[in-house]
mmCIF file of C-alpha atoms and ligand atoms in Angstrom:
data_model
loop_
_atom_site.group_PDB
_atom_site.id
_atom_site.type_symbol
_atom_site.label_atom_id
_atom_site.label_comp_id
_atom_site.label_asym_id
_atom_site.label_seq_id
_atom_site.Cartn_x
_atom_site.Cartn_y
_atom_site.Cartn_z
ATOM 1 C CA UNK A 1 -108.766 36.685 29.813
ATOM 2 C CA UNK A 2 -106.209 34.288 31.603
ATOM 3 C CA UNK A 3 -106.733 33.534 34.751
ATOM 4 C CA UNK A 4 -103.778 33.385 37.382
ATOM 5 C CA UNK A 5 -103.658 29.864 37.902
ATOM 6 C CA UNK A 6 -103.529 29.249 34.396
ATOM 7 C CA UNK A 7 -100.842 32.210 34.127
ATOM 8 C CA UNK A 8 -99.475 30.377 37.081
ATOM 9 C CA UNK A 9 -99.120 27.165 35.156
ATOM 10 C CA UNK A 10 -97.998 28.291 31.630
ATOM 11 C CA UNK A 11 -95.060 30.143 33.841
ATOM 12 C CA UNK A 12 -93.883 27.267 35.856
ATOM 13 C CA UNK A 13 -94.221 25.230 32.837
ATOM 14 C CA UNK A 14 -91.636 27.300 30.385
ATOM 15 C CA UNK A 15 -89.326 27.870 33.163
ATOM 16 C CA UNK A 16 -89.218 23.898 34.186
ATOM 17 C CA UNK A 17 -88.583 23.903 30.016
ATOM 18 C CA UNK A 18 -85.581 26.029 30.796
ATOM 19 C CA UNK A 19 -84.075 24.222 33.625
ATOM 20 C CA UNK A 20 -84.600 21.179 31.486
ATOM 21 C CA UNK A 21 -82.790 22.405 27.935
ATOM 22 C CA UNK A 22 -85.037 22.303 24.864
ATOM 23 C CA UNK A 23 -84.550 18.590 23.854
ATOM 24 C CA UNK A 24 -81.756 19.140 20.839
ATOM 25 C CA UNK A 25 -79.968 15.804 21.693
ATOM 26 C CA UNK A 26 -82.768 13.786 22.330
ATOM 27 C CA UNK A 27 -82.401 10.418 21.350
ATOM 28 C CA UNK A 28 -78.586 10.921 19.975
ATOM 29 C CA UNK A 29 -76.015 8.901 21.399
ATOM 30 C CA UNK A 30 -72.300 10.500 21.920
ATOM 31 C CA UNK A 31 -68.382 10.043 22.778
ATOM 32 C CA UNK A 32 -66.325 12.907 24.205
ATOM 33 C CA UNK A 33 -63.269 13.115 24.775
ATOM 34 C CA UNK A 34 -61.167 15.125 26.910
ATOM 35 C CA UNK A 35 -62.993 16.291 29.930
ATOM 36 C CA UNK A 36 -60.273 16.245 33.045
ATOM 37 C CA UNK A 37 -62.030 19.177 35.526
ATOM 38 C CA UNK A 38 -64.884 21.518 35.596
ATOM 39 C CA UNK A 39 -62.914 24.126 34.258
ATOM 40 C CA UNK A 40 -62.610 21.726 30.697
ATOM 41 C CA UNK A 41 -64.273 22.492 27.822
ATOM 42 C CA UNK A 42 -65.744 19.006 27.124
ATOM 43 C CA UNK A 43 -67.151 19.316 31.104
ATOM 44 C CA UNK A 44 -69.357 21.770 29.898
ATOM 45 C CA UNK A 45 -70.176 20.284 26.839
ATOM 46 C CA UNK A 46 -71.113 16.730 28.762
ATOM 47 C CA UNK A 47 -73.110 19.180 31.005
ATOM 48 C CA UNK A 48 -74.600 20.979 28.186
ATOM 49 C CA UNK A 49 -75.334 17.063 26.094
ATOM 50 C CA UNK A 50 -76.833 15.402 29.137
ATOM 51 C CA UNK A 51 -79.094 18.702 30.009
ATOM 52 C CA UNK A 52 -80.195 18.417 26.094
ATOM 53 C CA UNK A 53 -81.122 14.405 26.875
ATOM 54 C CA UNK A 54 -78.249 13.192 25.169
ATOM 55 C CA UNK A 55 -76.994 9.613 26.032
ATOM 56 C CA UNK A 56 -72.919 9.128 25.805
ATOM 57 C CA UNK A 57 -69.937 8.113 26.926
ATOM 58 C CA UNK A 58 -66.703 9.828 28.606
ATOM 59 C CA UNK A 59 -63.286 9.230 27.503
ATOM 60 C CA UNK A 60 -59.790 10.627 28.584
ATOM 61 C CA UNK A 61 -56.598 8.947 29.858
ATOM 62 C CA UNK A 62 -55.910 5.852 32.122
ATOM 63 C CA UNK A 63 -55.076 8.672 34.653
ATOM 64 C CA UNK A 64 -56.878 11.366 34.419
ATOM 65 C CA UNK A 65 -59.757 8.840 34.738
ATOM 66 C CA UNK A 66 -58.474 7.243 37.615
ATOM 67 C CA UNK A 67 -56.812 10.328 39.629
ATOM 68 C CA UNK A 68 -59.449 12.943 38.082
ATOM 69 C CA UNK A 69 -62.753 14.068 39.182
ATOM 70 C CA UNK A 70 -63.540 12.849 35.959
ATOM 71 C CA UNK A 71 -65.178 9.987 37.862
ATOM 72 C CA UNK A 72 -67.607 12.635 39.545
ATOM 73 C CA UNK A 73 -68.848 13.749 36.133
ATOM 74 C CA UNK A 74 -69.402 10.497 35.035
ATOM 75 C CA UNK A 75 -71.979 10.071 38.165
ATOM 76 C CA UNK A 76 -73.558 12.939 37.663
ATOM 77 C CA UNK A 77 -74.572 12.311 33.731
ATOM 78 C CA UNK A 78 -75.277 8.585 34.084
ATOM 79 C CA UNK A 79 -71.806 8.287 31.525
ATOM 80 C CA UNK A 80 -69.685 5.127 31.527
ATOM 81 C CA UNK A 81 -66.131 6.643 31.565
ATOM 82 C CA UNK A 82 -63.691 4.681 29.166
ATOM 83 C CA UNK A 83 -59.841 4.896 29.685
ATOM 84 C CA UNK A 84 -58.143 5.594 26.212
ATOM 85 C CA UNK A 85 -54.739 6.912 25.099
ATOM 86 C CA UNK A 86 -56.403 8.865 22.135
ATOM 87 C CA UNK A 87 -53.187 8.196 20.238
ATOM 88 C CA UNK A 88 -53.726 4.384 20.659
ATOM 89 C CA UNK A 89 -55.560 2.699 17.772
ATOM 90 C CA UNK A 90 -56.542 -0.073 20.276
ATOM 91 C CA UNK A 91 -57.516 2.242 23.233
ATOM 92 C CA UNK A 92 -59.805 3.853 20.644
ATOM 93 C CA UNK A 93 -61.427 0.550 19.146
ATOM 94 C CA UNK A 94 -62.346 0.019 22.724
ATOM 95 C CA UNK A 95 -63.721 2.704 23.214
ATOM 96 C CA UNK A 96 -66.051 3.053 20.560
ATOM 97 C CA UNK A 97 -67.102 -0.931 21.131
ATOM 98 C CA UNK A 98 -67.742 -0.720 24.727
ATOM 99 C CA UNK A 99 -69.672 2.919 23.600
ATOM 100 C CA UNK A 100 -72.266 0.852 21.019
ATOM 101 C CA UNK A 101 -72.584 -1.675 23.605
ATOM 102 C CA UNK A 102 -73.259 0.568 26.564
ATOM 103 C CA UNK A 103 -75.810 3.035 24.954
ATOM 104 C CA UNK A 104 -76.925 0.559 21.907
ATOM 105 C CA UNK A 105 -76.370 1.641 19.132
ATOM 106 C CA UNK A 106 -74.241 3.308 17.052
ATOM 107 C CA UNK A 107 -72.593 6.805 17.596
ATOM 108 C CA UNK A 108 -74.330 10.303 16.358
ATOM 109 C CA UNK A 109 -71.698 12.697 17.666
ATOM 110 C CA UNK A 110 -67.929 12.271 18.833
ATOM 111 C CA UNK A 111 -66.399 15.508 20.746
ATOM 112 C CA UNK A 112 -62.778 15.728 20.392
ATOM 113 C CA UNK A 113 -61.368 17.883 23.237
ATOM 114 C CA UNK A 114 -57.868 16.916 23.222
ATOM 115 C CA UNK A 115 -54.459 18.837 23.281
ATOM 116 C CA UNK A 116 -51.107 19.072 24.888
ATOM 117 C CA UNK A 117 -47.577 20.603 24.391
ATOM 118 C CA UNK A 118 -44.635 19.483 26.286
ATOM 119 C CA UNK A 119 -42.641 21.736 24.363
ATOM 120 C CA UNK A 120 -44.883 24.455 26.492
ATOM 121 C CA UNK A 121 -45.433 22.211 29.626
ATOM 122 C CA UNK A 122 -41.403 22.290 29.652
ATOM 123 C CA UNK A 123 -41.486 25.873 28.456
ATOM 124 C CA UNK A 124 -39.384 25.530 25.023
ATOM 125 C CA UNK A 125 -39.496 28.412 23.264
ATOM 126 C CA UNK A 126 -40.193 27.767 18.873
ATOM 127 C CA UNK A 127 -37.086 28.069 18.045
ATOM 128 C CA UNK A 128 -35.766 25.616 20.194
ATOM 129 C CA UNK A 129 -38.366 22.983 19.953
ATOM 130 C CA UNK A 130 -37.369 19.590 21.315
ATOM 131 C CA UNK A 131 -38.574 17.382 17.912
ATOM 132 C CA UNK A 132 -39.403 14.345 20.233
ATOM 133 C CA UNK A 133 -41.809 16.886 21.961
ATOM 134 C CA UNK A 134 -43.302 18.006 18.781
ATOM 135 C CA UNK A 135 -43.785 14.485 17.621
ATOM 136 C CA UNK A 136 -45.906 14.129 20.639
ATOM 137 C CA UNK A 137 -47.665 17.353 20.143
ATOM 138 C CA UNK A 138 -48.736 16.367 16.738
ATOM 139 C CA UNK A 139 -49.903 13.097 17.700
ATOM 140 C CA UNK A 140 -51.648 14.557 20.938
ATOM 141 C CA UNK A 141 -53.343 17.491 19.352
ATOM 142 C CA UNK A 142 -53.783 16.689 15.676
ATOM 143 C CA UNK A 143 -53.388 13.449 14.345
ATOM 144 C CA UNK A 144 -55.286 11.526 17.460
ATOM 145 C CA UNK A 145 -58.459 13.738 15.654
ATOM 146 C CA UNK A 146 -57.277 11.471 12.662
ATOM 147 C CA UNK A 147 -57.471 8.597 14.837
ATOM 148 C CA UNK A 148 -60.675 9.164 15.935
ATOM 149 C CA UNK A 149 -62.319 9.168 12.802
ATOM 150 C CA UNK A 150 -60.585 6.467 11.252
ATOM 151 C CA UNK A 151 -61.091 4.132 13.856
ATOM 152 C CA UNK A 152 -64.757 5.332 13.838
ATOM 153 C CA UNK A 153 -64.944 4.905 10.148
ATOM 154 C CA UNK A 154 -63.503 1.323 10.096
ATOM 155 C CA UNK A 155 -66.296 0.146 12.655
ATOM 156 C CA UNK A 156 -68.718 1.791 11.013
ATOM 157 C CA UNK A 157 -69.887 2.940 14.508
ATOM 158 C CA UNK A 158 -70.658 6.514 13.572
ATOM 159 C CA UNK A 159 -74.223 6.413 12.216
ATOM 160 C CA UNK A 160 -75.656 8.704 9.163
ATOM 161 C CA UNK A 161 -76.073 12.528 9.713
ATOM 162 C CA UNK A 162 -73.955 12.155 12.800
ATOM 163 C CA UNK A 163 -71.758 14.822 14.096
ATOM 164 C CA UNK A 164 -67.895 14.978 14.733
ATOM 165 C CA UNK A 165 -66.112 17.897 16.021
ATOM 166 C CA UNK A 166 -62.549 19.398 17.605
ATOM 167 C CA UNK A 167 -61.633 22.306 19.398
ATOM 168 C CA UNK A 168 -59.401 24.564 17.361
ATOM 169 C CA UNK A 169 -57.486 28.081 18.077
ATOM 170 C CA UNK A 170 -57.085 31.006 15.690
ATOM 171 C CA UNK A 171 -53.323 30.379 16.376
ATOM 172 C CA UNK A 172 -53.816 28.253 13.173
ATOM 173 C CA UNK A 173 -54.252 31.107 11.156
ATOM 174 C CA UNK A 174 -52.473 33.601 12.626
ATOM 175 C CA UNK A 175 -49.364 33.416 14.577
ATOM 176 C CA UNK A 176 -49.347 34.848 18.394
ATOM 177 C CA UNK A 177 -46.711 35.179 20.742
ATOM 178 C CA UNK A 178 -46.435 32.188 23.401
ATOM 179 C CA UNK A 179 -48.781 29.758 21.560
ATOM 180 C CA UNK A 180 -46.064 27.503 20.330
ATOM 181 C CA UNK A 181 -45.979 24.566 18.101
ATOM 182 C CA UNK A 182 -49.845 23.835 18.995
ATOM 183 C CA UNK A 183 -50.298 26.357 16.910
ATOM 184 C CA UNK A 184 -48.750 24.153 14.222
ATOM 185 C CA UNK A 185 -50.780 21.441 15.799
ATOM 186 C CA UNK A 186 -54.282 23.607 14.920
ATOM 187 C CA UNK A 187 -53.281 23.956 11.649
ATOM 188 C CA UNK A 188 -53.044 20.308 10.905
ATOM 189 C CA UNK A 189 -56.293 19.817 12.922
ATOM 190 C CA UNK A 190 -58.327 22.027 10.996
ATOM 191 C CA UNK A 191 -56.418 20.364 8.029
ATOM 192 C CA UNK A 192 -57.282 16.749 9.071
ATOM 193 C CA UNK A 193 -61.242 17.939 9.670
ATOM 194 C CA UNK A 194 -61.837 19.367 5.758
ATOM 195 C CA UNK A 195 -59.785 15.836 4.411
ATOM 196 C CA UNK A 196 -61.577 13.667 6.394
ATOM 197 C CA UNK A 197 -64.416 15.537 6.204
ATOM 198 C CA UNK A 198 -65.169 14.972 2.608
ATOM 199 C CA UNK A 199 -64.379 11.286 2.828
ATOM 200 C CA UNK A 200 -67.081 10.862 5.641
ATOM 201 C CA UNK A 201 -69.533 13.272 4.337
ATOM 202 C CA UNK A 202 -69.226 11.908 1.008
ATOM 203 C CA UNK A 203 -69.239 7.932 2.276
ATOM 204 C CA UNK A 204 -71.339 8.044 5.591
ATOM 205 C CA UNK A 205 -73.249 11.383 5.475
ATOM 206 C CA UNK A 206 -71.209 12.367 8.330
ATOM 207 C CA UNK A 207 -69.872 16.019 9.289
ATOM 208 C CA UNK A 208 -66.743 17.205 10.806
ATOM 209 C CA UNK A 209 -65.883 20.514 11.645
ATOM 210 C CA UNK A 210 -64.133 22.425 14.159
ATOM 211 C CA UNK A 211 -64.584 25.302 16.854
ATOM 212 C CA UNK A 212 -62.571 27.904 16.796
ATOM 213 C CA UNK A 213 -62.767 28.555 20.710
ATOM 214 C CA UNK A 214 -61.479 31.840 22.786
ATOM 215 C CA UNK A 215 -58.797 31.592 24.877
ATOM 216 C CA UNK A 216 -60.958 30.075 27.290
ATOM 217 C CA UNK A 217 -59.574 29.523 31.688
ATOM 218 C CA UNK A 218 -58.673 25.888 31.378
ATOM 219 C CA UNK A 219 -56.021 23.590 32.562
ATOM 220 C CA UNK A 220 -54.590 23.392 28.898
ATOM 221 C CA UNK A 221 -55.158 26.960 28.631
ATOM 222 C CA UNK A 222 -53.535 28.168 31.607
ATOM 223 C CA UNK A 223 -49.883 26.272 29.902
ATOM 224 C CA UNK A 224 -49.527 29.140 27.256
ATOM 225 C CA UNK A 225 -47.422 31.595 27.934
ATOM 226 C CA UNK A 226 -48.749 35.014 28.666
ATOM 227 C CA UNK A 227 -52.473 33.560 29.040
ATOM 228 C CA UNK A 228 -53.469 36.214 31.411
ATOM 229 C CA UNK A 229 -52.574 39.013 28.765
ATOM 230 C CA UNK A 230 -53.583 37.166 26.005
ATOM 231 C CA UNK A 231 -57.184 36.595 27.864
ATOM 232 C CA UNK A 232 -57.350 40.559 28.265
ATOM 233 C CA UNK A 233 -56.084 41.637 25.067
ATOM 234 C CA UNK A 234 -58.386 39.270 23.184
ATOM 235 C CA UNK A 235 -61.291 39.797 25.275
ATOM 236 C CA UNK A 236 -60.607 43.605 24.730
ATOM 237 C CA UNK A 237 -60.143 43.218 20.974
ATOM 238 C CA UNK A 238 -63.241 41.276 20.514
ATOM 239 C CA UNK A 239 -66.997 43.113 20.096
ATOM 240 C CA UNK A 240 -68.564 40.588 21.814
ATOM 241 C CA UNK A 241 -65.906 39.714 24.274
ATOM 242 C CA UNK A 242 -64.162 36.302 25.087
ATOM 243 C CA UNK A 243 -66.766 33.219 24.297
ATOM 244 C CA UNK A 244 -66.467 31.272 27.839
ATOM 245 C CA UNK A 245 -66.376 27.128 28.299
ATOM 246 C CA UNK A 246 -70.589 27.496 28.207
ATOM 247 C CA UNK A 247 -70.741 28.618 25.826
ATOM 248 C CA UNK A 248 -68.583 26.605 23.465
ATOM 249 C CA UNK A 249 -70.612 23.962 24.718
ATOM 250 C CA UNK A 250 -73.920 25.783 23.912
ATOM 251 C CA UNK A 251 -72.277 26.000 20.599
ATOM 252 C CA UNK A 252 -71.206 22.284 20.106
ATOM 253 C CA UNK A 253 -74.595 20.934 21.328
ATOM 254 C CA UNK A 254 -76.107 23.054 18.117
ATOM 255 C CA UNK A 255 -73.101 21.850 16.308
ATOM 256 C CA UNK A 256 -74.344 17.978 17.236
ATOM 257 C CA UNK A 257 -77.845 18.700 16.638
ATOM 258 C CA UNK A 258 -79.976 18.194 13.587
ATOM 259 C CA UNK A 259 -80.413 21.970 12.860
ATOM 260 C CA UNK A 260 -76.988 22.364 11.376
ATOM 261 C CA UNK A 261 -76.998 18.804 9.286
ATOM 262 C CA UNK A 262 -75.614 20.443 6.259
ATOM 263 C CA UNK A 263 -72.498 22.235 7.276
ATOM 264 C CA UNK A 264 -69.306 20.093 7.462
ATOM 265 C CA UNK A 265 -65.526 20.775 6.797
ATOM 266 C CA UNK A 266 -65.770 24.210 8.422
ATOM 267 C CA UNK A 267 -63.816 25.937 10.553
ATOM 268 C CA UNK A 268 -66.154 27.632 12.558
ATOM 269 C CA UNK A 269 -65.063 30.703 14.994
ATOM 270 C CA UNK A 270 -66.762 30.794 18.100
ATOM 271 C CA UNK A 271 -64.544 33.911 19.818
ATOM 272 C CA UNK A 272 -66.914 36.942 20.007
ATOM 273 C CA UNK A 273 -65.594 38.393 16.332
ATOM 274 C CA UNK A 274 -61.511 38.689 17.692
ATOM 275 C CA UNK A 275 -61.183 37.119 14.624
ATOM 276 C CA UNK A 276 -62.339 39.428 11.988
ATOM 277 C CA UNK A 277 -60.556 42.307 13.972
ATOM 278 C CA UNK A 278 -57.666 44.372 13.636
ATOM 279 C CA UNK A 279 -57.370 47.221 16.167
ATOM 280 C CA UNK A 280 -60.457 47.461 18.684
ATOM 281 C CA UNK A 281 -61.301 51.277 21.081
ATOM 282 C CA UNK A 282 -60.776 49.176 23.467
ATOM 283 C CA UNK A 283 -57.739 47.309 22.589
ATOM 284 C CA UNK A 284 -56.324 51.085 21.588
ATOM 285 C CA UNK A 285 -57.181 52.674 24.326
ATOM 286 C CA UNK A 286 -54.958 50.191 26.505
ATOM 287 C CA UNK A 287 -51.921 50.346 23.742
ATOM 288 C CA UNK A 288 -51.769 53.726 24.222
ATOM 289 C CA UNK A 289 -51.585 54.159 28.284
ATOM 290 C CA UNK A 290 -48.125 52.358 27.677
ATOM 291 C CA UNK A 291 -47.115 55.569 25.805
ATOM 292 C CA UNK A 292 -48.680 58.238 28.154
ATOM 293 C CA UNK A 293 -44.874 59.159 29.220
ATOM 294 C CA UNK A 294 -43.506 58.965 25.612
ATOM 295 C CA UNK A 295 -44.116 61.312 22.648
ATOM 296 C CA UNK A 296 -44.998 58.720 19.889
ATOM 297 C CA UNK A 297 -46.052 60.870 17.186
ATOM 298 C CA UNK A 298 -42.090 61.432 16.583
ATOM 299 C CA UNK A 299 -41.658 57.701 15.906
ATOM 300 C CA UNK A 300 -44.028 57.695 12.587
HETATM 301 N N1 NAD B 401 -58.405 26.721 26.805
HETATM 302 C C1 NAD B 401 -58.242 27.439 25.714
HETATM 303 O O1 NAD B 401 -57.846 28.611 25.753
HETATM 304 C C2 NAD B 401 -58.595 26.833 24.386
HETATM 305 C C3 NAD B 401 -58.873 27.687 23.284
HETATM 306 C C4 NAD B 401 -59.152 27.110 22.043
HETATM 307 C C5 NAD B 401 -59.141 25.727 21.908
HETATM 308 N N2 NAD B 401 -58.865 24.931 23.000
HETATM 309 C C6 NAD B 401 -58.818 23.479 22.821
HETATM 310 O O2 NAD B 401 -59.859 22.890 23.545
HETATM 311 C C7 NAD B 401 -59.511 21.528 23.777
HETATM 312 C C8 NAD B 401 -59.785 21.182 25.230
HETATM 313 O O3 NAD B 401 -58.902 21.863 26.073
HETATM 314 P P1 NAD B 401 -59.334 22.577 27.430
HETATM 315 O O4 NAD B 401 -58.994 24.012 27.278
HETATM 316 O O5 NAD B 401 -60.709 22.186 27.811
HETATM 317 O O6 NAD B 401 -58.273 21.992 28.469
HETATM 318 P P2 NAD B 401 -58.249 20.634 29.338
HETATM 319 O O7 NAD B 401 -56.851 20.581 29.873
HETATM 320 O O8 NAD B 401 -59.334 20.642 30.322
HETATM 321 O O9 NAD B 401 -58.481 19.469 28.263
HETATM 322 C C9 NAD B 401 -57.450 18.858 27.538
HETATM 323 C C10 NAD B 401 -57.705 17.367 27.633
HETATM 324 O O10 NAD B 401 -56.837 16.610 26.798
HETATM 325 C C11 NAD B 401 -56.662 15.359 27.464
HETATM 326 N N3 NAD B 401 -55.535 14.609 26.906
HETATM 327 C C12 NAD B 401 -54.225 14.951 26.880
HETATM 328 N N4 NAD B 401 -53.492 13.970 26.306
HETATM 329 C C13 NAD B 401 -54.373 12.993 25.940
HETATM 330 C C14 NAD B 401 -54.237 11.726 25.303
HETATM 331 N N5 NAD B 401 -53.038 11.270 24.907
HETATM 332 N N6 NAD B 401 -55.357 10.994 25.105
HETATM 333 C C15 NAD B 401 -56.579 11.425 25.503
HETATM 334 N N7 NAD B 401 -56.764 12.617 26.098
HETATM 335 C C16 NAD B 401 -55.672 13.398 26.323
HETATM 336 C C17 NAD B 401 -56.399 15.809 28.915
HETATM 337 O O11 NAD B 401 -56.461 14.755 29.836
HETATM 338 C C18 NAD B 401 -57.510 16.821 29.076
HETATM 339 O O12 NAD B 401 -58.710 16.221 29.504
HETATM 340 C C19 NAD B 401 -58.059 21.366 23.339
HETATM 341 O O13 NAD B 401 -58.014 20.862 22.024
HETATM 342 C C20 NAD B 401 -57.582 22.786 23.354
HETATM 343 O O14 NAD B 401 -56.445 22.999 22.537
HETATM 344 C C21 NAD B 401 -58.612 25.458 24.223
#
């Protein structure tokens, strides 16, 4: 029989586990990009990677690194924060050199949290985009994931069986009302990950895939158009419910580890099944209070 202190012990000793993460990233060293507040998805995945003993480096733009609390996360996870225009081939060189130099080595996983509209910021609707906008939204949201992995792939700085990722939206797949041309900007993401994915699995032994994340409460989230409804109707539609920020990040610290080293090129949903649905009880049930006053079954 077990005596208490020993129960004692074994207790305190699997919670402490707990508090601590289970290891996954120990040892890896990582770049990620993108995290501007505590609402951000990369936040919580910096949270998550440090928590899993992960060493890396934070990048995001001159100022959102020098008027964000950007600087506070930095402290916290013992993270040099590098300034970088992710469309700017130079920005990135520096910061992948000044990330081998800071943790030593080279790179085993890159997060790619990046995306922005000004055609939404400035609320054009898609069929009156402003093409200098889209330009930018293209080069923001989609092709700076090119970027990344080119620049990476020139300096050989990303390191065999290492891990590279983006945050995607079903809006690439299917079209919804408010999402704009990012969702044009998803596509090409997703697009960008399975091209580049074969060239640096097939060359380096490196995987790239991205998450297809809920609508999720975030500063880049909050610009769509409708967000609140979209939140509820997806959340409603959805068996599981919305995926939050944590757990995206539970998912991309998986995603980084060594226990999925053989999937690459995926796009991988992470939305609590919206995806695979079509009408939901619960989704229904709300459609139908807007009809209590109306007789719809003269319509069909
Ligand atoms: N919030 C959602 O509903 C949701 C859902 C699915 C996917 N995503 C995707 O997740 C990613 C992260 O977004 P988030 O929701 O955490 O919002 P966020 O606003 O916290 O993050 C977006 C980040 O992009 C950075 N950024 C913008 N322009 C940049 C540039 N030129 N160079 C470098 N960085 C730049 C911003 O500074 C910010 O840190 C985005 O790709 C977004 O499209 C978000």
């Amino acid at each position: 029989m077990l005596c208490i202190p020993y129960l004692t012990y074994i207790c305190k000793h699997n919670f402490n586990d707990l508090d601590m993460g289970y290891n996954l990233l120990k040892g890896k060293k990582g770049i990620i990009f993108g995290a501007l507040n505590d609402k951000s998805i990369a936040w919580k995945v910096a949270e998550k990677a440090y928590e899993e003993g992960a060493e890396f480096t934070l990048s995001n733009t001159p100022v959102a690194c020098r008027m964000g609390e950007v600087i506070e996360l930095s402290k916290k996870c013992n993270a040099e924060l590098i300034p970088a225009d992710a469309t700017k081939i130079d920005d990135l060189e520096e910061v992948y050199k000044k990330s081998m130099e800071v943790l030593g080595g080279k790179i085993d996983f890159v997060l790619h949290s990046i995306g922005m509209s000004l055609n939404v910021r400035k609320k054009r609707v898609y069929h009156d985009l402003d093409y200098n906008y889209l330009q930018k939204t293209l080069d923001i949201s989609a092709i700076s994931f090119h970027k990344v992995m080119q620049v990476g792939f020139k300096l050989d700085a990303i390191s065999e069986g290492g891990s590279v990722l983006a945050l995607s939206y079903v809006a690439a797949q299917r079209t919804l009302y408010g999402y704009n041309d990012m969702a044009d900007a998803k596509a090409l993401l997703e697009s960008i990950a399975r091209s580049f994915g074969y060239i640096f699995g097939r060359e380096r032994k490196v995987r790239v895939n991205t998450i297809s994340q809920s609508p999720t409460p975030t500063t880049a989230g909050s610009g769509v158009k409708g967000i609140d409804g979209l939140m509820d109707f997806s959340d409603r539609m959805s068996p599981l419910g919305n995926a939050s920020a944590e757990e995206c990040a539970n998912y991309c610290v998986v995603m980084f580890s060594d226990f999925t080293s053989k999937v690459t090129m995926q796009n991988l949903y992470h939305d609590g099944g919206f995806s695979s649905m079509g009408m939901s009880m619960r989704a229904m049930t709300q459609y139908n209070k807007s009809f209590e006053n109306e007789d719809v079954s003269t319509k069909y």
